[in-house]
mmCIF file of C-alpha atoms in Angstrom:
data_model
loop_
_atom_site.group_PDB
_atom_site.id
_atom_site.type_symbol
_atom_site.label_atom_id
_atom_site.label_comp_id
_atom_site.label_asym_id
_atom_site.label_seq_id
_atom_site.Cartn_x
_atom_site.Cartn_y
_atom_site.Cartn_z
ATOM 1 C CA UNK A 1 61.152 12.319 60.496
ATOM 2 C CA UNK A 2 61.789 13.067 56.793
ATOM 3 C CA UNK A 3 60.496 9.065 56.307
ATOM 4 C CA UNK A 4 57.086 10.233 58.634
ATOM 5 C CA UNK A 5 56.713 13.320 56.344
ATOM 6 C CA UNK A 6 57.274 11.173 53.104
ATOM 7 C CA UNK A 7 55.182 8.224 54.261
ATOM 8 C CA UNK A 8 52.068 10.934 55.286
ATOM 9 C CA UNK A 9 52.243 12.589 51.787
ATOM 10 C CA UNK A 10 52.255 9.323 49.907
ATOM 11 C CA UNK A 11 49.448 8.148 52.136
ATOM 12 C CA UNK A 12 47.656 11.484 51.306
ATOM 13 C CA UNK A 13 48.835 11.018 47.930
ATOM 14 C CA UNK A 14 46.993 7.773 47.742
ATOM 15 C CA UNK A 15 43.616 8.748 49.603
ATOM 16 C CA UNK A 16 43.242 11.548 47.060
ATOM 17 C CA UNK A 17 44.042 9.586 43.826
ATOM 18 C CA UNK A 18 41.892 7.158 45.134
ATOM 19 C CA UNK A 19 39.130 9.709 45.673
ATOM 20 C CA UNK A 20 39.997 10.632 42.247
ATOM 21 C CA UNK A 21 39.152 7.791 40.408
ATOM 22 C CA UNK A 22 36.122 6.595 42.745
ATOM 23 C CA UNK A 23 34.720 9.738 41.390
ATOM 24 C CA UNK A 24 35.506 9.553 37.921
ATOM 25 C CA UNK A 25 34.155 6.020 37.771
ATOM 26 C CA UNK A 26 31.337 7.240 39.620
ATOM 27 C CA UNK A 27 30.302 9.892 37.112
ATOM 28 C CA UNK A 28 30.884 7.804 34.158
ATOM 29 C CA UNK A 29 28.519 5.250 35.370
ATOM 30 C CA UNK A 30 26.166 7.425 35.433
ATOM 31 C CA UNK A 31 26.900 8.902 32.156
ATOM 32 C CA UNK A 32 26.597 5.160 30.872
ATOM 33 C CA UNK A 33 23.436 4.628 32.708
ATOM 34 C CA UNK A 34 21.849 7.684 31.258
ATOM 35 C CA UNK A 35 22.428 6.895 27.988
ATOM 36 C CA UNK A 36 21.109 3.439 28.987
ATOM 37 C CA UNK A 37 18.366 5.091 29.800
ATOM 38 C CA UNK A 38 18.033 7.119 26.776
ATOM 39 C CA UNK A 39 17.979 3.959 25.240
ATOM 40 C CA UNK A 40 15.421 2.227 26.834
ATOM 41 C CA UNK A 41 13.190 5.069 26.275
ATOM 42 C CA UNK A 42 13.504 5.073 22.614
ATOM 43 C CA UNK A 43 13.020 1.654 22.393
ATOM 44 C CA UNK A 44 9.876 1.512 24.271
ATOM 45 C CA UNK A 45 8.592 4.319 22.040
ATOM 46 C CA UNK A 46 9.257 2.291 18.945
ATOM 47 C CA UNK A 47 8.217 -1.109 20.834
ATOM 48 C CA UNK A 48 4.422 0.746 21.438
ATOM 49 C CA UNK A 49 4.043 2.464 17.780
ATOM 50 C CA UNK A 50 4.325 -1.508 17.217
ATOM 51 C CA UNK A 51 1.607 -2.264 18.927
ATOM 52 C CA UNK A 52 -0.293 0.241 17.807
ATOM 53 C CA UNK A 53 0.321 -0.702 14.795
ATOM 54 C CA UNK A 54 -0.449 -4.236 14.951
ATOM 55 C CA UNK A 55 -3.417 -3.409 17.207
ATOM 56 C CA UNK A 56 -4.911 -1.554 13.697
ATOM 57 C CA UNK A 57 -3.745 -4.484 11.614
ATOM 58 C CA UNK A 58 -5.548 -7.195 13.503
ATOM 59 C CA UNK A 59 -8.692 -4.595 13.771
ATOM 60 C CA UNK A 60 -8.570 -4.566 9.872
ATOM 61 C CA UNK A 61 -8.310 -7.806 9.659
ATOM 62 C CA UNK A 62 -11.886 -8.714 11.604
ATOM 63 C CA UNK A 63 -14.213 -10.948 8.827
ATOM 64 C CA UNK A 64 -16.430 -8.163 8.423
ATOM 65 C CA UNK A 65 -14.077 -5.957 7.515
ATOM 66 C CA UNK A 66 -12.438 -8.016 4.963
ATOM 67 C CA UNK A 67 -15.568 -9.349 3.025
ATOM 68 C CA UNK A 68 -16.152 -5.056 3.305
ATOM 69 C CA UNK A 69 -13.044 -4.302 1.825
ATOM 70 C CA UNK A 70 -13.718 -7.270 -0.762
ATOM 71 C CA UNK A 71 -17.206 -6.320 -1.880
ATOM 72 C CA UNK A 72 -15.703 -2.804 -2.234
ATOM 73 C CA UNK A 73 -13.255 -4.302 -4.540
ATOM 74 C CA UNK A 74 -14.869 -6.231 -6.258
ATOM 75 C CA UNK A 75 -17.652 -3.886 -7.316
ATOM 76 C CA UNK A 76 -14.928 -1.245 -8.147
ATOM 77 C CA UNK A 77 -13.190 -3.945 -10.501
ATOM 78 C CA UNK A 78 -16.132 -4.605 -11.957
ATOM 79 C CA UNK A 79 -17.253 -0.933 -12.608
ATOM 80 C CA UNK A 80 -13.755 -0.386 -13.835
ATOM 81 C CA UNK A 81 -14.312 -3.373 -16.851
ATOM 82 C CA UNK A 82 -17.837 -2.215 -17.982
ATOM 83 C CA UNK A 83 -16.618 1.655 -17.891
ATOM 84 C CA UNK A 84 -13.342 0.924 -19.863
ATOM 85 C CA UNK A 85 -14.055 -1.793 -22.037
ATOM 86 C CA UNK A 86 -17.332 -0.927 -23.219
ATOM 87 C CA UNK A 87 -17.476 1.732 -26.160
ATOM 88 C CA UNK A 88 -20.635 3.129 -27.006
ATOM 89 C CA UNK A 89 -21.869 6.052 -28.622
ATOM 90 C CA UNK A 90 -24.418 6.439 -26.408
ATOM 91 C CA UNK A 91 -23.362 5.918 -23.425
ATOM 92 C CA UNK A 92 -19.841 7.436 -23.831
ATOM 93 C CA UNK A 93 -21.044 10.686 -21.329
ATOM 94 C CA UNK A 94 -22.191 8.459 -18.702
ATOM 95 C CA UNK A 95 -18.825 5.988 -18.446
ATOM 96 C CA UNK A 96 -16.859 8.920 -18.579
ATOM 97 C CA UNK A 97 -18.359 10.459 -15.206
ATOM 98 C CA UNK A 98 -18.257 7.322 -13.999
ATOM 99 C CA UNK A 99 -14.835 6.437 -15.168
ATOM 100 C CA UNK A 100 -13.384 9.259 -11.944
ATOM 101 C CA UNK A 101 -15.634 7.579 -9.572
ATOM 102 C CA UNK A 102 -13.509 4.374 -10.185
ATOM 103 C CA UNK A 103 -9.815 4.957 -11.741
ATOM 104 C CA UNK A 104 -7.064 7.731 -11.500
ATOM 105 C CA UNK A 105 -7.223 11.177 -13.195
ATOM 106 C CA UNK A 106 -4.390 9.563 -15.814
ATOM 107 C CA UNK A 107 -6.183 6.418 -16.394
ATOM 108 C CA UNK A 108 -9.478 8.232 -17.164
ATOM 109 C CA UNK A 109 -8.157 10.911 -19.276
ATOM 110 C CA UNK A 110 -6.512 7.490 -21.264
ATOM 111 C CA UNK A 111 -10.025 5.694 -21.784
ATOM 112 C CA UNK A 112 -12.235 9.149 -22.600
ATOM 113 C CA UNK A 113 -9.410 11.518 -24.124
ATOM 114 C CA UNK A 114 -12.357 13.771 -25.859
ATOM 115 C CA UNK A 115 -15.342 15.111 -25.152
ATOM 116 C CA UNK A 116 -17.425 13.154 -27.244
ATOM 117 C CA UNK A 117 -16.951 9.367 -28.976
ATOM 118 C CA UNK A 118 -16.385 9.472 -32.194
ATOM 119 C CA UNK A 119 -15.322 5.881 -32.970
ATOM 120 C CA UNK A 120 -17.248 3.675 -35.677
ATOM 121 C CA UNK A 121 -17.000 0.524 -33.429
ATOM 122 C CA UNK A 122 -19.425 -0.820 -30.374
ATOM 123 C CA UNK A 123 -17.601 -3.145 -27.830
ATOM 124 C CA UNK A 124 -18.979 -5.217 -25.375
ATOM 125 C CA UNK A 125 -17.472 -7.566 -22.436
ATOM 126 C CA UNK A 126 -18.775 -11.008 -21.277
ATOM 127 C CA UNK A 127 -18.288 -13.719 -18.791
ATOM 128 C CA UNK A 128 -16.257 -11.414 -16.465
ATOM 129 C CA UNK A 129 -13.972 -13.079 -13.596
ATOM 130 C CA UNK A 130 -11.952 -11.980 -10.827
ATOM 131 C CA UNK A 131 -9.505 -12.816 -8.855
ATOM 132 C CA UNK A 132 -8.545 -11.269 -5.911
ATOM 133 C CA UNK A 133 -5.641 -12.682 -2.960
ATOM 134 C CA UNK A 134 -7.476 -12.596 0.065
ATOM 135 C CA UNK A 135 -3.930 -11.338 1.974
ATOM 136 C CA UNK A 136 -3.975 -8.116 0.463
ATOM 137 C CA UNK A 137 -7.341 -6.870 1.516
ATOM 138 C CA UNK A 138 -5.446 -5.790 4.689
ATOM 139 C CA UNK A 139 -3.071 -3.246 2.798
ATOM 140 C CA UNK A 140 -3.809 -0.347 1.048
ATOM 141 C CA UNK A 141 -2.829 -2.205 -1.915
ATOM 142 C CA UNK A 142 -4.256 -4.704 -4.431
ATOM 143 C CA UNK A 143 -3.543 -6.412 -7.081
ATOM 144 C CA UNK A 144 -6.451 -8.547 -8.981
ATOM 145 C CA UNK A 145 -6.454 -10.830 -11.676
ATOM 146 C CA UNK A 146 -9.631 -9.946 -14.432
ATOM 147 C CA UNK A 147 -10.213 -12.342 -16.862
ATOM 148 C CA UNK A 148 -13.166 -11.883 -19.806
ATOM 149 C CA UNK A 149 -14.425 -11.858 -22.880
ATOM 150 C CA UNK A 150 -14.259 -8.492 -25.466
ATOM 151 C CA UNK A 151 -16.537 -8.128 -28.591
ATOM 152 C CA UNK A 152 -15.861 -5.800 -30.840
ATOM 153 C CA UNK A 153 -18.581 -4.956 -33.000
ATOM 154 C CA UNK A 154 -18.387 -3.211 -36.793
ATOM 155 C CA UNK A 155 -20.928 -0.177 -36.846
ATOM 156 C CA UNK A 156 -20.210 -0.183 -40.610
ATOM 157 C CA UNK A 157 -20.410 -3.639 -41.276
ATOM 158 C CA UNK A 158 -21.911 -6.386 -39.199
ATOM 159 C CA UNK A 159 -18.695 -7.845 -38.499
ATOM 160 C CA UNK A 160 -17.893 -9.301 -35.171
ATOM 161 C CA UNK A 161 -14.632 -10.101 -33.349
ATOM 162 C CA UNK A 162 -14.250 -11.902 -29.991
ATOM 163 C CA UNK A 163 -11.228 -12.163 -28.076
ATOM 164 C CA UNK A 164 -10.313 -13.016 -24.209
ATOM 165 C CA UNK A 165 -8.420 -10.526 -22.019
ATOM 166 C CA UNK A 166 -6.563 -11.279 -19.067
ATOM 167 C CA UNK A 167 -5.350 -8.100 -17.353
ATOM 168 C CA UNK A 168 -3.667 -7.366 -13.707
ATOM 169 C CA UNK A 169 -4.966 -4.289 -12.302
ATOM 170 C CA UNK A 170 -3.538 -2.318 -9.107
ATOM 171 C CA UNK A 171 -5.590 -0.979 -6.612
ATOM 172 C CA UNK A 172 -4.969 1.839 -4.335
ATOM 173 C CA UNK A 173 -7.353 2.454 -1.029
ATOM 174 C CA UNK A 174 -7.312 6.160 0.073
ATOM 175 C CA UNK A 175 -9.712 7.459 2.533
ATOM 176 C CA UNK A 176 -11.604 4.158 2.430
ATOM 177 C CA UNK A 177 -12.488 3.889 -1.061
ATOM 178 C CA UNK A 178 -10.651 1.686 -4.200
ATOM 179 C CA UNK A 179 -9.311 3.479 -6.948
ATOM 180 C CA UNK A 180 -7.802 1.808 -10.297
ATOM 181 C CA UNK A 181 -4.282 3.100 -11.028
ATOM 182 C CA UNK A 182 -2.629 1.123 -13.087
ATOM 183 C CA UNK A 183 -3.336 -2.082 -15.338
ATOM 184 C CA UNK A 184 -1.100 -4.802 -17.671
ATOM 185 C CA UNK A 185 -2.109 -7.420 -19.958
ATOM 186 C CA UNK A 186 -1.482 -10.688 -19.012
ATOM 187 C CA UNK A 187 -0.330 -14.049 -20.929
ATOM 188 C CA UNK A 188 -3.059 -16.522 -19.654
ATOM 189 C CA UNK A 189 -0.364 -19.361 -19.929
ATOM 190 C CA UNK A 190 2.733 -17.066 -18.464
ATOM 191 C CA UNK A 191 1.117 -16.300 -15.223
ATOM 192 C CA UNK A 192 1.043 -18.788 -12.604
#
């Protein structure tokens, strides 16, 4: 009898750790599978800012939009070289309102620190090129190649001196318009 009594309380013993651990691995599983879950979620978030993303990259990237964005740039380049590098007495006012249309508030206060000119020189610029990577029109950022010529002109004698200018400019887009932000000289034969 005390083998019966023994042999029932290690069966019951048995059942119930049994139980036990059917239930623990139960509730972990489905511990593991929320998390999995939790997972997947976050992941498909990330997966369909992607493709929103990309869906707004390939939109930007339609022909029309490019040669948009490149006449844009282009014109604003161009502005940027005849407001910059021309000095002239008489048209200092002018360039200067024009010069915030076209560059940043540090770049203009650089080219028209006063209020009026008050130089004894005339400049002019000739034979402008540009270069612009086609790739980039996509981005909010741009970097283009300017290359010209710069006459500098003597108001007190008739002197004049002409010299070529090669100059990288960056480009930032906000709120669909160019604006000059930055710009280095370049060495013609150092940039390839």
């Amino acid at each position: 009898m005390n083998r019966r009594v023994l042999f029932g309380m290690f069966v019951a013993l048995l059942i119930l750790l049994t139980s036990v651990n059917i239930y623990a691995t139960h509730t972990a599983s489905n511990d593991d599978l929320q998390e999995d879950m939790h997972e997947l979620e976050v992941k498909y978030e990330e997966i369909m800012e992607e493709k929103t993303e990309l869906k707004e990259t390939l939109q930007a990237q339609e022909p029309a939009d490019i040669q948009a964005r490149y006449d844009a740039l282009v014109k604003q380049v161009s502005t940027f070289v005849e407001v910059a590098f021309k000095q002239d007495k008489r048209t200092y006012q002018e360039r200067k309102k024009e010069a915030h249309k076209v560059m940043s508030e540090d770049l203009a206060a650089t080219f028209f620190p006063a209020e009026t000119y008050k130089g004894d020189r005339k400049t002019e610029v000739d034979e402008v090129e540009i270069f612009i990577k086609t790739g980039n029109l996509t981005n909010n950022q741009a970097s283009v190649l300017v290359k010209f010529k710069h006459a500098l002109y003597s108001l007190q004698s008739d002197q004049k001196q002409v010299s070529p200018v090669f100059l990288r400019i960056n480009v930032h887009r906000e709120e669909g318009h160019w604006m000059i932000t930055d710009f280095q000289d370049v060495e013609e034969e150092g940039y390839t």
